Tab-separated table of C-alpha atoms in Angstrom:
chain	number	residue	atom	x	y	z
A	1	MET	CA	54.142	146.559	78.604
A	2	SER	CA	55.461	144.763	81.702
A	3	GLY	CA	55.655	148.049	83.584
A	4	ALA	CA	52.059	149.069	82.887
A	5	LYS	CA	49.611	149.653	85.721
A	6	PHE	CA	46.640	147.308	85.903
A	7	PRO	CA	43.539	147.343	88.094
A	8	SER	CA	43.782	145.382	91.352
A	9	VAL	CA	41.211	142.978	89.892
A	10	PRO	CA	42.199	142.113	86.295
A	11	GLN	CA	39.540	142.120	83.649
A	12	LEU	CA	40.906	139.008	81.981
A	13	SER	CA	42.506	135.914	83.478
A	14	VAL	CA	44.215	133.332	81.278
A	15	VAL	CA	44.632	129.881	82.867
A	16	ALA	CA	47.154	127.576	81.182
A	17	PRO	CA	47.997	124.119	82.583
A	18	CYS	CA	51.593	123.102	81.839
A	19	TYR	CA	53.116	119.627	81.802
A	20	ASN	CA	56.594	119.274	80.280
A	21	GLU	CA	56.188	122.388	78.121
A	22	ALA	CA	59.546	124.074	78.783
A	23	ALA	CA	60.482	124.364	75.088
A	24	GLY	CA	57.367	126.224	73.994
A	25	LEU	CA	56.434	128.192	77.111
A	26	PRO	CA	58.326	131.446	76.310
A	27	GLU	CA	56.694	131.674	72.871
A	28	PHE	CA	53.305	130.883	74.386
A	29	VAL	CA	53.593	133.706	76.921
A	30	ARG	CA	54.936	136.115	74.291
A	31	ARG	CA	51.932	135.534	72.039
A	32	LEU	CA	49.529	135.740	74.972
A	33	ARG	CA	50.936	139.089	76.074
A	34	ALA	CA	50.695	140.426	72.532
A	35	VAL	CA	47.020	139.420	72.382
A	36	CYS	CA	46.260	141.020	75.748
A	37	ALA	CA	48.072	144.186	74.678
A	38	GLU	CA	45.883	144.275	71.558
A	39	LEU	CA	42.773	143.969	73.722
A	40	GLY	CA	43.907	146.890	75.859
A	41	CYS	CA	42.508	145.492	79.122
A	42	GLY	CA	44.023	144.472	82.422
A	43	TYR	CA	45.019	140.823	82.534
A	44	GLU	CA	46.844	138.086	84.386
A	45	ILE	CA	48.377	134.848	83.114
A	46	LEU	CA	48.254	131.856	85.434
A	47	LEU	CA	50.709	129.108	84.496
A	48	VAL	CA	49.791	125.940	86.419
A	49	ASN	CA	52.753	123.567	86.571
A	50	ASP	CA	51.263	120.099	86.916
A	51	GLY	CA	54.275	118.195	88.240
A	52	SER	CA	56.415	118.608	85.113
A	53	ARG	CA	59.514	116.438	84.844
A	54	ASP	CA	61.505	118.822	82.659
A	55	SER	CA	62.489	122.447	83.322
A	56	THR	CA	58.952	123.828	82.878
A	57	LEU	CA	58.862	125.198	86.437
A	58	GLU	CA	62.197	127.009	86.078
A	59	VAL	CA	61.171	128.496	82.719
A	60	ALA	CA	57.792	129.586	84.119
A	61	ILE	CA	59.424	131.209	87.163
A	62	GLY	CA	61.797	133.064	84.836
A	63	LEU	CA	58.833	134.366	82.845
A	64	ALA	CA	57.130	135.495	86.064
A	65	ALA	CA	60.304	137.331	87.085
A	66	GLN	CA	60.200	139.269	83.796
A	67	ASN	CA	56.443	139.902	83.651
A	68	PRO	CA	54.343	141.056	86.622
A	69	GLU	CA	51.214	139.782	84.859
A	70	VAL	CA	52.416	136.172	85.127
A	71	ARG	CA	51.677	134.004	88.143
A	72	VAL	CA	53.074	130.484	88.487
A	73	ILE	CA	51.059	127.929	90.447
A	74	ASN	CA	53.243	124.925	91.198
A	75	LEU	CA	51.325	121.786	92.175
A	76	LEU	CA	52.964	119.377	94.583
A	77	ARG	CA	52.805	116.538	92.036
A	78	ASN	CA	51.087	115.615	88.789
A	79	PHE	CA	47.341	115.687	89.510
A	80	GLY	CA	46.192	115.610	85.882
A	81	HIS	CA	45.067	118.162	83.313
A	82	GLN	CA	41.565	118.724	84.695
A	83	ALA	CA	42.826	119.176	88.262
A	84	ALA	CA	45.408	121.707	87.040
A	85	VAL	CA	42.670	123.612	85.207
A	86	THR	CA	40.619	123.586	88.411
A	87	ALA	CA	43.518	125.040	90.398
A	88	GLY	CA	43.803	127.895	87.908
A	89	LEU	CA	40.061	128.571	87.992
A	90	ASP	CA	40.092	128.673	91.793
A	91	LEU	CA	42.809	131.359	91.780
A	92	ALA	CA	41.692	133.415	88.763
A	93	ASP	CA	40.431	136.913	89.615
A	94	GLY	CA	39.296	138.162	86.210
A	95	ASP	CA	35.843	139.247	85.110
A	96	ALA	CA	36.341	136.712	82.309
A	97	VAL	CA	38.569	133.627	82.408
A	98	VAL	CA	40.183	131.925	79.400
A	99	LEU	CA	41.237	128.273	79.505
A	100	ILE	CA	43.949	127.376	77.016
A	101	ASP	CA	46.630	124.687	76.787
A	102	SER	CA	50.194	125.926	76.648
A	103	ASP	CA	51.283	123.781	73.688
A	104	LEU	CA	50.122	126.408	71.109
A	105	GLN	CA	47.857	123.999	69.261
A	106	ASP	CA	45.065	126.390	70.179
A	107	PRO	CA	45.986	129.883	68.893
A	108	PRO	CA	46.031	132.595	71.602
A	109	GLU	CA	45.019	135.103	68.899
A	110	LEU	CA	41.513	133.583	68.909
A	111	ILE	CA	40.997	135.099	72.360
A	112	VAL	CA	40.297	138.440	70.644
A	113	GLU	CA	37.205	136.959	68.974
A	114	MET	CA	36.162	135.277	72.210
A	115	VAL	CA	36.360	138.554	74.118
A	116	ALA	CA	34.292	140.223	71.390
A	117	GLU	CA	31.567	137.578	71.850
A	118	TRP	CA	31.722	138.016	75.624
A	119	ARG	CA	31.317	141.771	75.315
A	120	LYS	CA	28.254	141.130	73.132
A	121	GLY	CA	26.660	139.160	75.947
A	122	ALA	CA	27.930	135.566	75.658
A	123	ASN	CA	28.494	133.725	78.937
A	124	VAL	CA	30.842	131.272	77.219
A	125	ALA	CA	32.763	131.525	73.964
A	126	TYR	CA	34.343	128.178	73.113
A	127	GLY	CA	36.760	127.219	70.368
A	128	LYS	CA	35.339	124.803	67.794
A	129	ARG	CA	37.865	122.985	65.619
A	130	ARG	CA	37.333	123.116	61.866
A	131	SER	CA	40.409	120.967	61.337
A	132	ARG	CA	43.067	119.314	63.494
A	133	GLN	CA	46.528	119.376	61.947
A	134	GLY	CA	49.352	117.124	63.080
A	135	GLU	CA	47.085	114.437	64.582
A	136	THR	CA	46.764	110.809	63.501
A	137	ALA	CA	43.745	109.470	61.632
A	138	PHE	CA	43.102	107.119	64.573
A	139	LYS	CA	42.929	109.989	67.054
A	140	LEU	CA	40.664	112.025	64.779
A	141	PHE	CA	38.341	109.037	64.303
A	142	THR	CA	38.149	108.161	68.008
A	143	ALA	CA	37.580	111.823	68.957
A	144	LYS	CA	34.698	112.036	66.471
A	145	ILE	CA	33.119	108.853	67.828
A	146	PHE	CA	33.626	109.997	71.434
A	147	TYR	CA	31.842	113.337	71.030
A	148	ARG	CA	28.904	111.794	69.173
A	149	LEU	CA	28.592	108.999	71.735
A	150	LEU	CA	28.815	111.444	74.635
A	151	ARG	CA	26.078	113.649	73.235
A	152	GLY	CA	23.891	110.602	72.696
A	153	LEU	CA	24.369	109.373	76.276
A	154	THR	CA	24.027	112.662	78.150
A	155	LYS	CA	21.373	115.308	78.540
A	156	SER	CA	23.961	118.115	78.431
A	157	GLN	CA	24.450	119.654	75.002
A	158	ILE	CA	28.219	119.192	74.942
A	159	PRO	CA	29.410	120.633	71.614
A	160	ALA	CA	31.265	118.321	69.264
A	161	ASP	CA	34.819	119.123	68.108
A	162	ALA	CA	35.455	121.441	71.058
A	163	GLY	CA	38.057	121.058	73.783
A	164	ASP	CA	38.686	123.058	76.949
A	165	PHE	CA	39.818	126.153	74.999
A	166	ARG	CA	37.167	128.712	75.935
A	167	LEU	CA	36.347	132.016	77.596
A	168	MET	CA	33.880	132.094	80.510
A	169	ASP	CA	32.360	134.995	82.368
A	170	ARG	CA	32.655	135.356	86.132
A	171	ARG	CA	29.262	133.828	86.888
A	172	VAL	CA	30.105	130.614	85.052
A	173	VAL	CA	33.498	130.433	86.780
A	174	GLU	CA	31.948	130.843	90.226
A	175	THR	CA	29.497	128.049	89.449
A	176	LEU	CA	32.353	125.775	88.342
A	177	ARG	CA	34.220	126.564	91.550
A	178	SER	CA	31.246	125.250	93.522
A	179	MET	CA	31.286	121.917	91.648
A	180	ARG	CA	33.867	119.757	93.422
A	181	GLU	CA	33.510	116.290	91.890
A	182	ARG	CA	36.774	114.355	91.792
A	183	HIS	CA	36.564	112.943	88.257
A	184	ARG	CA	36.287	116.170	86.319
A	185	PHE	CA	35.245	116.851	82.750
A	186	ILE	CA	35.440	120.636	82.528
A	187	ARG	CA	33.928	121.109	79.068
A	188	GLY	CA	30.939	119.007	80.107
A	189	MET	CA	30.572	120.935	83.364
A	190	VAL	CA	30.562	124.231	81.455
A	191	SER	CA	27.848	122.932	79.122
A	192	TRP	CA	25.815	121.813	82.129
A	193	VAL	CA	25.916	125.330	83.606
A	194	GLY	CA	24.146	126.664	80.506
A	195	GLY	CA	23.746	130.320	79.584
A	196	LYS	CA	24.545	131.798	76.212
A	197	GLN	CA	27.364	129.708	74.735
A	198	VAL	CA	28.826	130.716	71.386
A	199	ALA	CA	31.201	128.786	69.124
A	200	VAL	CA	34.261	130.457	67.611
A	201	GLU	CA	35.696	128.315	64.813
A	202	TYR	CA	39.408	127.868	64.143
A	203	ASP	CA	41.957	125.473	62.664
A	204	ARG	CA	43.953	123.596	65.274
A	205	LYS	CA	47.699	123.631	64.619
A	206	PRO	CA	50.363	121.008	65.353
A	207	ARG	CA	52.226	121.287	68.646
A	208	PHE	CA	54.828	124.078	68.729
A	209	ALA	CA	57.268	121.820	70.590
A	210	GLY	CA	57.381	118.569	72.529
A	211	GLU	CA	55.065	115.594	72.228
A	212	THR	CA	51.461	114.847	73.119
A	213	LYS	CA	50.638	114.218	76.776
A	214	PHE	CA	47.493	112.278	75.926
A	215	PRO	CA	48.305	108.738	74.727
A	216	PHE	CA	45.458	106.295	74.068
A	217	ARG	CA	45.447	105.060	77.678
A	218	LYS	CA	44.792	108.546	79.042
A	219	MET	CA	42.257	109.338	76.325
A	220	PHE	CA	40.318	106.184	77.179
A	221	ALA	CA	40.321	106.979	80.919
A	222	PHE	CA	39.242	110.549	80.129
A	223	ALA	CA	36.346	109.226	78.033
A	224	ILE	CA	35.219	106.956	80.892
A	225	ASP	CA	35.325	109.911	83.305
A	226	ALA	CA	33.308	112.030	80.893
A	227	ILE	CA	30.585	109.430	80.359
A	228	THR	CA	30.226	108.385	84.003
A	229	SER	CA	30.228	112.021	85.167
A	230	PHE	CA	27.290	113.036	83.003
A	231	SER	CA	25.246	109.928	82.286
A	232	VAL	CA	23.605	106.970	84.027
A	233	VAL	CA	22.703	105.439	80.662
A	234	PRO	CA	25.343	102.659	81.026
A	235	LEU	CA	23.601	101.543	84.230
A	236	ARG	CA	20.247	101.555	82.460
A	237	LEU	CA	21.726	99.525	79.616
A	238	VAL	CA	22.739	96.900	82.172
A	239	THR	CA	19.126	96.787	83.371
A	240	TYR	CA	17.804	96.495	79.824
A	241	LEU	CA	20.344	93.763	79.078
A	242	ALA	CA	19.270	91.817	82.180
A	243	LEU	CA	15.618	92.057	81.160
A	244	ALA	CA	16.439	90.860	77.634
A	245	ILE	CA	18.370	87.873	78.997
A	246	ILE	CA	15.510	86.977	81.345
A	247	LEU	CA	13.026	87.070	78.462
A	248	LEU	CA	15.393	84.978	76.343
A	249	ALA	CA	15.744	82.434	79.161
A	250	VAL	CA	11.971	82.252	79.674
A	251	GLY	CA	11.446	81.746	75.936
A	252	ALA	CA	14.129	79.063	75.771
A	253	THR	CA	12.596	77.267	78.781
A	254	ALA	CA	9.158	77.303	77.140
A	255	LEU	CA	10.628	75.964	73.905
A	256	VAL	CA	12.390	73.122	75.682
A	257	PHE	CA	9.181	72.254	77.562
A	258	VAL	CA	7.151	72.136	74.323
A	259	VAL	CA	9.774	69.998	72.576
A	260	LYS	CA	9.786	67.549	75.491
A	261	LEU	CA	5.991	67.266	75.377
A	262	ILE	CA	5.997	66.546	71.650
A	263	ASN	CA	8.961	64.180	71.692
A	264	PRO	CA	10.102	63.032	75.158
A	265	ALA	CA	13.001	61.128	73.635
A	266	PHE	CA	14.316	64.210	71.879
A	267	PHE	CA	17.924	64.939	72.840
A	268	ILE	CA	19.997	67.899	71.835
A	269	PRO	CA	23.743	67.154	72.056
A	270	GLY	CA	26.134	70.052	72.286
A	271	TYR	CA	28.544	70.322	75.204
A	272	ALA	CA	30.569	73.003	73.348
A	273	SER	CA	27.538	75.160	72.667
A	274	ILE	CA	26.475	74.952	76.326
A	275	MET	CA	29.944	76.003	77.498
A	276	LEU	CA	30.078	78.883	75.022
A	277	THR	CA	26.680	80.068	76.230
A	278	ILE	CA	27.822	79.968	79.842
A	279	ILE	CA	31.005	81.868	79.006
A	280	PHE	CA	29.068	84.473	76.984
A	281	PHE	CA	26.555	85.222	79.720
A	282	GLY	CA	29.279	85.081	82.355
A	283	GLY	CA	31.112	87.764	80.399
A	284	LEU	CA	27.956	89.882	80.293
A	285	GLN	CA	27.627	89.598	84.059
A	286	LEU	CA	31.233	90.651	84.578
A	287	LEU	CA	30.714	93.588	82.227
A	288	ALA	CA	27.633	94.644	84.194
A	289	LEU	CA	29.555	94.389	87.466
A	290	GLY	CA	32.400	96.412	85.947
A	291	ILE	CA	30.069	99.238	84.900
A	292	ILE	CA	28.436	99.302	88.330
A	293	GLY	CA	31.889	99.223	89.908
A	294	GLU	CA	32.955	102.317	87.950
A	295	TYR	CA	30.107	104.305	89.482
A	296	LEU	CA	30.630	102.871	92.968
A	297	GLY	CA	34.339	103.678	92.754
A	298	ARG	CA	33.583	107.293	91.944
A	299	MET	CA	31.153	107.494	94.854
A	300	TYR	CA	33.826	106.021	97.140
A	301	GLU	CA	36.422	108.585	96.063
A	302	SER	CA	33.920	111.434	96.478
A	303	VAL	CA	33.026	110.319	100.018
A	304	LYS	CA	36.704	110.490	101.032
A	305	ALA	CA	36.555	114.227	100.168
A	306	ARG	CA	40.277	114.594	99.447
A	307	PRO	CA	41.400	117.848	97.792
A	308	ILE	CA	41.411	117.882	94.001
A	309	TYR	CA	44.957	119.271	94.003
A	310	VAL	CA	47.657	120.466	96.404
A	311	ILE	CA	49.633	123.666	95.758
A	312	GLU	CA	53.314	123.565	96.628
A	313	GLN	CA	54.152	127.218	95.864
A	314	ILE	CA	52.816	130.279	94.076
A	315	TYR	CA	55.326	132.572	92.371
A	316	ARG	CA	54.685	136.136	91.248
A	317	GLN	CA	56.487	139.438	90.855
A	318	GLN	CA	55.758	142.000	93.576
A	319	ASP	CA	57.386	145.428	93.898
A	320	GLY	CA	59.810	144.562	91.118
A	321	ALA	CA	61.049	141.348	92.730
A	322	LEU	CA	59.986	137.744	92.330
A	323	SER	CA	58.455	136.203	95.426
A	324	GLY	CA	57.063	132.796	96.198
A	325	HIS	CA	54.698	131.838	98.961
A	326	ASN	CA	53.299	128.591	100.218
A	327	PRO	CA	49.549	129.047	100.720
A	328	THR	CA	48.622	128.369	104.327
A	329	LYS	CA	45.095	127.406	103.300
A	330	PRO	CA	43.590	126.183	100.027
A	331	PRO	CA	41.798	128.564	97.667
A	332	PRO	CA	38.033	128.985	98.176
A	333	GLY	CA	36.277	125.762	97.297
A	334	ALA	CA	39.490	123.737	96.789
A	335	PHE	CA	37.816	120.760	98.480
């Protein structure tokens, strides 16, 4: 299959971010190529190395040397999963683009069903998880809460129990390429674009090799990015909270005034209760400032207009030999 002739513009592009996935990458590419061979269309596989610390880059380059359909995009450092996905989208040439992680938790074989939905007119076919094997009860619980909370806070109909594993047509991809916010939440951005979006259900498997790259700290930061990227509800909650406190203060003042009129000698001891009240409302103020600061920080980073990622080298097989080139300019819309 590696010697087959494909159109200059592939029909299908598969974008796979990679971070410390050396052990499972050959099997991932093997299964991907088998799926694309079953589909019988032209394709390319873009492996985006996101600053891996193991031998992922060397393994990916070896796979590119064996398969002309494989391109390796090596980022200069670790920019994060969503930035790596963005780099792949910016360089993908296909009429349809598939996003899939390279850890084999999401089965490449599901792409066949996604392509079938696309050919029937879907703009997006996304994987919806029926079950998630090999994950802790804590992670399953927090993921469930996160998706429900996100849908309640945002106007976008972001589907629950769906990750970034999806197929998108060219029009959706071009729209995503025009959206250059720094704190990215790709699945939310795809939902915002709209169009006909169809769910394809599957059972998520345990990792083929290695360990998770999303500990609680990263999951929490990702959740904050998602909420602040698609909702101003937290800011409105601060406003509502301030109004409630003002009304409470006015009511308390009126009560104290009435008590003093009825019984001027009335005295309410309670130094501890006063201090606790001050600490409580001081904490609320700090929380409000923190929420506002999150939004201001994102505005600050957007104003700086730094690139979302930096490409160190792109490797691909040309005329039977592996070649690497350092792009002299960023892909369209990289800023």
